[in-house]
Amino acid sequence: MRGNGMGFGEQGQQTARDFAFHVCTICNAPVRMSYFVLLFFGYQVVMIGRSGGSDDILIWEVLQAFGQQLVLMATVLCHEFGHGNMARYLGGEISFILLWVFGGICFSTRARNDSTDNVKLLRDDLLVVAAGPTTHFVQAPVWGLVLWALFALIESQGQTGYRSAWDAFQQALNPLGGGVAFMPVWMSVGRWPALIWSLAGEAVQLNV
């Protein structure tokens, strides 16, 4: 999501700062994370603990939840930098990027000497808005290559349950398919390769 002076005023930006903490700075853009992300992850861990199971299974499920959050945050960050970098290209600046539970907001500005031409302003706004979703056309193939590499590695030692990496990629692309199956990997080569395999599939699905 893109935020600017029109959609998110100073009050909105201040609220975003107050309920978030600084994570890092990337390419001179401060990145902040909402406290609700930590609360949501804590809730996930509690629910996993209540589900029961052996310690090994619980640890695996907690690591899977943590990995899913990392993949989601990385995907959102790339998306928001799409908005922000387009704003920079058009002469604006990135104030900061906010990561929250199910998405993010890139707070950016227009060029200081921005034109009063409404047509140009509308065109620039549309370019900034479109730049975020466009990043998924790059992210999905990149994660597809990761999935392909994992497929080749796992199949050399066990089995994934898919005839080809393309079959696995298609399954991951299906938003209603539940993602790639990881149990065949677990049974043939172990739980940790299954964890990485499941997260790669999740990353592909997030970019559909």
Short mmCIF file of N, CA, C and O in Angstrom, two decimals, residues 108-189:
data_model
loop_
_atom_site.label_atom_id
_atom_site.label_comp_id
_atom_site.label_asym_id
_atom_site.label_seq_id
_atom_site.Cartn_x
_atom_site.Cartn_y
_atom_site.Cartn_z
N SER A 108 5.47 8.09 1.31
CA SER A 108 6.36 8.78 0.39
C SER A 108 5.82 10.16 0.07
O SER A 108 4.66 10.49 0.34
N THR A 109 6.67 10.98 -0.54
CA THR A 109 6.28 12.34 -0.92
C THR A 109 6.39 12.50 -2.42
O THR A 109 7.04 11.70 -3.11
N ARG A 110 5.76 13.54 -2.91
CA ARG A 110 5.94 13.92 -4.32
C ARG A 110 7.16 14.81 -4.44
O ARG A 110 7.75 15.23 -3.45
N ALA A 111 7.52 15.09 -5.69
CA ALA A 111 8.64 16.00 -5.94
C ALA A 111 8.33 17.37 -5.34
O ALA A 111 7.18 17.83 -5.35
N ARG A 112 9.36 18.03 -4.81
CA ARG A 112 9.14 19.31 -4.15
C ARG A 112 8.63 20.37 -5.13
O ARG A 112 7.84 21.23 -4.77
N ASN A 113 9.12 20.32 -6.35
CA ASN A 113 8.68 21.28 -7.36
C ASN A 113 7.63 20.65 -8.27
O ASN A 113 7.65 20.85 -9.48
N ASP A 114 6.75 19.85 -7.65
CA ASP A 114 5.77 19.09 -8.42
C ASP A 114 4.88 20.02 -9.25
O ASP A 114 4.52 21.12 -8.83
N SER A 115 4.52 19.55 -10.41
CA SER A 115 3.68 20.31 -11.33
C SER A 115 2.27 20.44 -10.76
O SER A 115 1.80 19.61 -9.98
N THR A 116 1.59 21.50 -11.18
CA THR A 116 0.18 21.67 -10.82
C THR A 116 -0.72 21.08 -11.90
O THR A 116 -1.95 21.20 -11.80
N ASP A 117 -0.11 20.46 -12.88
CA ASP A 117 -0.87 19.83 -13.95
C ASP A 117 -1.55 18.58 -13.39
O ASP A 117 -0.90 17.61 -13.02
N ASN A 118 -2.89 18.62 -13.33
CA ASN A 118 -3.62 17.51 -12.74
C ASN A 118 -3.42 16.21 -13.49
O ASN A 118 -3.43 15.13 -12.89
N VAL A 119 -3.26 16.28 -14.79
CA VAL A 119 -3.04 15.08 -15.59
C VAL A 119 -1.72 14.43 -15.21
O VAL A 119 -1.63 13.20 -15.04
N LYS A 120 -0.66 15.25 -15.06
CA LYS A 120 0.65 14.72 -14.66
C LYS A 120 0.61 14.16 -13.25
O LYS A 120 1.18 13.09 -12.97
N LEU A 121 -0.08 14.85 -12.35
CA LEU A 121 -0.19 14.36 -10.98
C LEU A 121 -0.89 13.00 -10.94
O LEU A 121 -0.47 12.09 -10.24
N LEU A 122 -1.97 12.88 -11.72
CA LEU A 122 -2.69 11.61 -11.76
C LEU A 122 -1.84 10.52 -12.36
O LEU A 122 -1.81 9.38 -11.84
N ARG A 123 -1.10 10.84 -13.43
CA ARG A 123 -0.24 9.84 -14.06
C ARG A 123 0.84 9.38 -13.09
O ARG A 123 1.10 8.17 -12.97
N ASP A 124 1.46 10.32 -12.39
CA ASP A 124 2.51 9.96 -11.44
C ASP A 124 1.96 9.10 -10.31
O ASP A 124 2.59 8.12 -9.88
N ASP A 125 0.78 9.46 -9.81
CA ASP A 125 0.16 8.66 -8.74
C ASP A 125 -0.13 7.25 -9.21
O ASP A 125 0.09 6.28 -8.48
N LEU A 126 -0.62 7.12 -10.43
CA LEU A 126 -0.92 5.79 -10.97
C LEU A 126 0.37 4.97 -11.13
O LEU A 126 0.37 3.76 -10.88
N LEU A 127 1.45 5.61 -11.55
CA LEU A 127 2.72 4.91 -11.70
C LEU A 127 3.22 4.40 -10.35
O LEU A 127 3.71 3.27 -10.24
N VAL A 128 3.09 5.23 -9.32
CA VAL A 128 3.54 4.84 -7.99
C VAL A 128 2.68 3.69 -7.46
O VAL A 128 3.19 2.71 -6.91
N VAL A 129 1.38 3.79 -7.66
CA VAL A 129 0.46 2.73 -7.19
C VAL A 129 0.76 1.41 -7.90
O VAL A 129 0.80 0.34 -7.29
N ALA A 130 0.98 1.47 -9.22
CA ALA A 130 1.19 0.25 -10.01
C ALA A 130 2.55 -0.39 -9.75
O ALA A 130 2.72 -1.60 -9.95
N ALA A 131 3.51 0.40 -9.29
CA ALA A 131 4.88 -0.13 -9.12
C ALA A 131 4.96 -1.19 -8.03
O ALA A 131 5.80 -2.10 -8.12
N GLY A 132 4.10 -1.11 -7.04
CA GLY A 132 4.11 -2.12 -5.97
C GLY A 132 3.73 -3.50 -6.47
O GLY A 132 4.52 -4.44 -6.37
N PRO A 133 2.53 -3.65 -7.05
CA PRO A 133 2.13 -4.96 -7.57
C PRO A 133 3.05 -5.50 -8.65
O PRO A 133 3.19 -6.71 -8.80
N THR A 134 3.69 -4.59 -9.40
CA THR A 134 4.58 -5.03 -10.47
C THR A 134 5.75 -5.85 -9.93
O THR A 134 6.28 -6.72 -10.63
N THR A 135 6.16 -5.60 -8.68
CA THR A 135 7.30 -6.34 -8.12
C THR A 135 7.02 -7.83 -8.03
O THR A 135 7.94 -8.64 -8.04
N HIS A 136 5.74 -8.21 -7.98
CA HIS A 136 5.41 -9.63 -7.85
C HIS A 136 5.69 -10.40 -9.14
O HIS A 136 5.87 -11.63 -9.10
N PHE A 137 5.76 -9.68 -10.27
CA PHE A 137 6.14 -10.33 -11.52
C PHE A 137 7.61 -10.73 -11.52
O PHE A 137 8.04 -11.55 -12.33
N VAL A 138 8.39 -10.14 -10.61
CA VAL A 138 9.79 -10.52 -10.43
C VAL A 138 9.93 -11.51 -9.28
O VAL A 138 10.65 -12.51 -9.38
N GLN A 139 9.23 -11.23 -8.18
CA GLN A 139 9.36 -12.07 -7.00
C GLN A 139 8.91 -13.51 -7.24
O GLN A 139 9.58 -14.45 -6.80
N ALA A 140 7.79 -13.69 -7.94
CA ALA A 140 7.27 -15.04 -8.17
C ALA A 140 8.26 -15.91 -8.94
O ALA A 140 8.54 -17.05 -8.53
N PRO A 141 8.84 -15.43 -10.07
CA PRO A 141 9.83 -16.26 -10.77
C PRO A 141 11.09 -16.54 -9.93
O PRO A 141 11.65 -17.62 -10.03
N VAL A 142 11.50 -15.55 -9.13
CA VAL A 142 12.69 -15.76 -8.30
C VAL A 142 12.44 -16.89 -7.30
O VAL A 142 13.27 -17.81 -7.15
N TRP A 143 11.30 -16.86 -6.64
CA TRP A 143 10.97 -17.93 -5.70
C TRP A 143 10.72 -19.24 -6.44
O TRP A 143 10.97 -20.32 -5.89
N GLY A 144 10.24 -19.13 -7.68
CA GLY A 144 10.09 -20.33 -8.50
C GLY A 144 11.42 -21.00 -8.76
O GLY A 144 11.52 -22.24 -8.74
N LEU A 145 12.46 -20.20 -8.99
CA LEU A 145 13.81 -20.75 -9.17
C LEU A 145 14.32 -21.41 -7.89
O LEU A 145 14.98 -22.45 -7.94
N VAL A 146 14.00 -20.80 -6.75
CA VAL A 146 14.38 -21.41 -5.46
C VAL A 146 13.68 -22.75 -5.31
O VAL A 146 14.29 -23.75 -4.90
N LEU A 147 12.39 -22.79 -5.66
CA LEU A 147 11.63 -24.04 -5.57
C LEU A 147 12.20 -25.10 -6.51
O LEU A 147 12.31 -26.28 -6.15
N TRP A 148 12.59 -24.67 -7.70
CA TRP A 148 13.20 -25.60 -8.67
C TRP A 148 14.51 -26.17 -8.13
O TRP A 148 14.77 -27.37 -8.25
N ALA A 149 15.36 -25.31 -7.54
CA ALA A 149 16.63 -25.77 -6.99
C ALA A 149 16.41 -26.74 -5.85
O ALA A 149 17.09 -27.77 -5.74
N LEU A 150 15.43 -26.45 -4.99
CA LEU A 150 15.12 -27.36 -3.89
C LEU A 150 14.57 -28.68 -4.41
O LEU A 150 14.89 -29.74 -3.87
N PHE A 151 13.75 -28.61 -5.46
CA PHE A 151 13.21 -29.83 -6.06
C PHE A 151 14.35 -30.73 -6.53
O PHE A 151 14.35 -31.94 -6.25
N ALA A 152 15.32 -30.14 -7.24
CA ALA A 152 16.43 -30.93 -7.75
C ALA A 152 17.25 -31.53 -6.62
O ALA A 152 17.67 -32.70 -6.68
N LEU A 153 17.47 -30.75 -5.55
CA LEU A 153 18.26 -31.23 -4.42
C LEU A 153 17.53 -32.34 -3.67
O LEU A 153 18.13 -33.38 -3.34
N ILE A 154 16.25 -32.15 -3.42
CA ILE A 154 15.49 -33.15 -2.66
C ILE A 154 15.31 -34.43 -3.45
O ILE A 154 15.45 -35.54 -2.92
N GLU A 155 15.02 -34.29 -4.75
CA GLU A 155 14.82 -35.48 -5.58
C GLU A 155 16.09 -36.31 -5.74
O GLU A 155 16.03 -37.51 -6.01
N SER A 156 17.25 -35.67 -5.53
CA SER A 156 18.50 -36.42 -5.61
C SER A 156 18.71 -37.31 -4.38
O SER A 156 19.55 -38.21 -4.39
N GLN A 157 17.93 -37.04 -3.31
CA GLN A 157 18.09 -37.80 -2.07
C GLN A 157 16.81 -38.51 -1.63
O GLN A 157 16.85 -39.43 -0.81
N GLY A 158 15.67 -38.06 -2.14
CA GLY A 158 14.39 -38.63 -1.72
C GLY A 158 13.33 -38.30 -2.74
O GLY A 158 13.55 -38.41 -3.94
N GLN A 159 12.18 -37.83 -2.26
CA GLN A 159 11.11 -37.48 -3.18
C GLN A 159 10.27 -36.33 -2.64
O GLN A 159 10.13 -36.17 -1.43
N THR A 160 9.74 -35.54 -3.58
CA THR A 160 8.90 -34.41 -3.22
C THR A 160 7.41 -34.74 -3.34
O THR A 160 6.57 -34.02 -2.80
N GLY A 161 7.10 -35.79 -4.10
CA GLY A 161 5.71 -36.11 -4.36
C GLY A 161 5.19 -35.49 -5.63
O GLY A 161 4.01 -35.65 -5.97
N TYR A 162 6.07 -34.79 -6.36
CA TYR A 162 5.68 -34.17 -7.63
C TYR A 162 6.52 -34.74 -8.76
O TYR A 162 7.69 -35.09 -8.58
N ARG A 163 5.91 -34.82 -9.95
CA ARG A 163 6.61 -35.38 -11.10
C ARG A 163 7.72 -34.45 -11.59
O ARG A 163 8.72 -34.90 -12.15
N SER A 164 7.52 -33.15 -11.41
CA SER A 164 8.50 -32.18 -11.89
C SER A 164 8.42 -30.92 -11.04
O SER A 164 7.44 -30.70 -10.30
N ALA A 165 9.44 -30.08 -11.16
CA ALA A 165 9.44 -28.80 -10.45
C ALA A 165 8.30 -27.92 -10.95
O ALA A 165 7.72 -27.14 -10.19
N TRP A 166 7.96 -28.06 -12.23
CA TRP A 166 6.87 -27.28 -12.80
C TRP A 166 5.54 -27.65 -12.14
O TRP A 166 4.71 -26.76 -11.87
N ASP A 167 5.33 -28.93 -11.88
CA ASP A 167 4.11 -29.36 -11.20
C ASP A 167 4.02 -28.74 -9.81
O ASP A 167 2.96 -28.29 -9.37
N ALA A 168 5.16 -28.73 -9.10
CA ALA A 168 5.18 -28.14 -7.77
C ALA A 168 4.93 -26.64 -7.84
O ALA A 168 4.20 -26.07 -7.01
N PHE A 169 5.51 -25.98 -8.84
CA PHE A 169 5.33 -24.55 -9.01
C PHE A 169 3.86 -24.22 -9.29
O PHE A 169 3.31 -23.27 -8.74
N GLN A 170 3.23 -25.01 -10.16
CA GLN A 170 1.82 -24.80 -10.46
C GLN A 170 0.94 -24.98 -9.22
O GLN A 170 -0.02 -24.24 -9.02
N GLN A 171 1.28 -25.97 -8.41
CA GLN A 171 0.53 -26.18 -7.18
C GLN A 171 0.69 -25.00 -6.23
O GLN A 171 -0.28 -24.57 -5.60
N ALA A 172 1.90 -24.47 -6.16
CA ALA A 172 2.15 -23.32 -5.29
C ALA A 172 1.41 -22.08 -5.80
O ALA A 172 0.99 -21.24 -5.00
N LEU A 173 1.25 -21.97 -7.12
CA LEU A 173 0.57 -20.81 -7.69
C LEU A 173 -0.93 -20.81 -7.42
O LEU A 173 -1.57 -19.77 -7.44
N ASN A 174 -1.48 -21.98 -7.15
CA ASN A 174 -2.92 -22.10 -6.94
C ASN A 174 -3.30 -21.56 -5.57
O ASN A 174 -2.98 -22.17 -4.54
N PRO A 175 -3.99 -20.40 -5.52
CA PRO A 175 -4.32 -19.81 -4.20
C PRO A 175 -5.30 -20.64 -3.39
O PRO A 175 -5.42 -20.45 -2.18
N LEU A 176 -6.00 -21.59 -4.04
CA LEU A 176 -6.97 -22.42 -3.32
C LEU A 176 -6.45 -23.85 -3.11
O LEU A 176 -7.18 -24.70 -2.60
N GLY A 177 -5.20 -24.08 -3.50
CA GLY A 177 -4.68 -25.45 -3.45
C GLY A 177 -4.00 -25.82 -2.16
O GLY A 177 -3.58 -26.97 -1.97
N GLY A 178 -3.84 -24.87 -1.23
CA GLY A 178 -3.21 -25.17 0.05
C GLY A 178 -1.70 -25.20 0.04
O GLY A 178 -1.07 -25.61 1.01
N GLY A 179 -1.09 -24.77 -1.07
CA GLY A 179 0.37 -24.75 -1.15
C GLY A 179 0.96 -26.11 -1.49
O GLY A 179 0.25 -27.09 -1.69
N VAL A 180 2.29 -26.15 -1.57
CA VAL A 180 2.95 -27.41 -1.92
C VAL A 180 2.87 -28.38 -0.75
O VAL A 180 2.93 -27.98 0.42
N ALA A 181 2.72 -29.65 -1.05
CA ALA A 181 2.69 -30.68 -0.01
C ALA A 181 4.11 -30.92 0.49
O ALA A 181 5.04 -31.04 -0.30
N PHE A 182 4.27 -30.98 1.81
CA PHE A 182 5.62 -31.17 2.36
C PHE A 182 5.80 -32.52 3.04
O PHE A 182 6.93 -32.90 3.38
N MET A 183 4.72 -33.26 3.26
CA MET A 183 4.86 -34.54 3.96
C MET A 183 5.72 -35.56 3.20
O MET A 183 6.51 -36.28 3.84
N PRO A 184 5.63 -35.66 1.85
CA PRO A 184 6.54 -36.59 1.16
C PRO A 184 8.01 -36.25 1.39
O PRO A 184 8.86 -37.14 1.51
N VAL A 185 8.31 -34.95 1.47
CA VAL A 185 9.69 -34.52 1.74
C VAL A 185 10.07 -34.90 3.16
O VAL A 185 11.17 -35.42 3.42
N TRP A 186 9.17 -34.67 4.09
CA TRP A 186 9.41 -35.01 5.50
C TRP A 186 9.71 -36.51 5.63
O TRP A 186 10.67 -36.90 6.30
N MET A 187 8.88 -37.33 4.98
CA MET A 187 9.02 -38.78 5.10
C MET A 187 10.28 -39.31 4.43
O MET A 187 10.86 -40.31 4.87
N SER A 188 10.73 -38.65 3.36
CA SER A 188 11.86 -39.19 2.60
C SER A 188 13.22 -38.62 3.00
O SER A 188 14.22 -39.33 2.99
N VAL A 189 13.26 -37.33 3.36
CA VAL A 189 14.57 -36.73 3.67
C VAL A 189 14.62 -35.99 5.01
O VAL A 189 15.68 -35.53 5.42
#
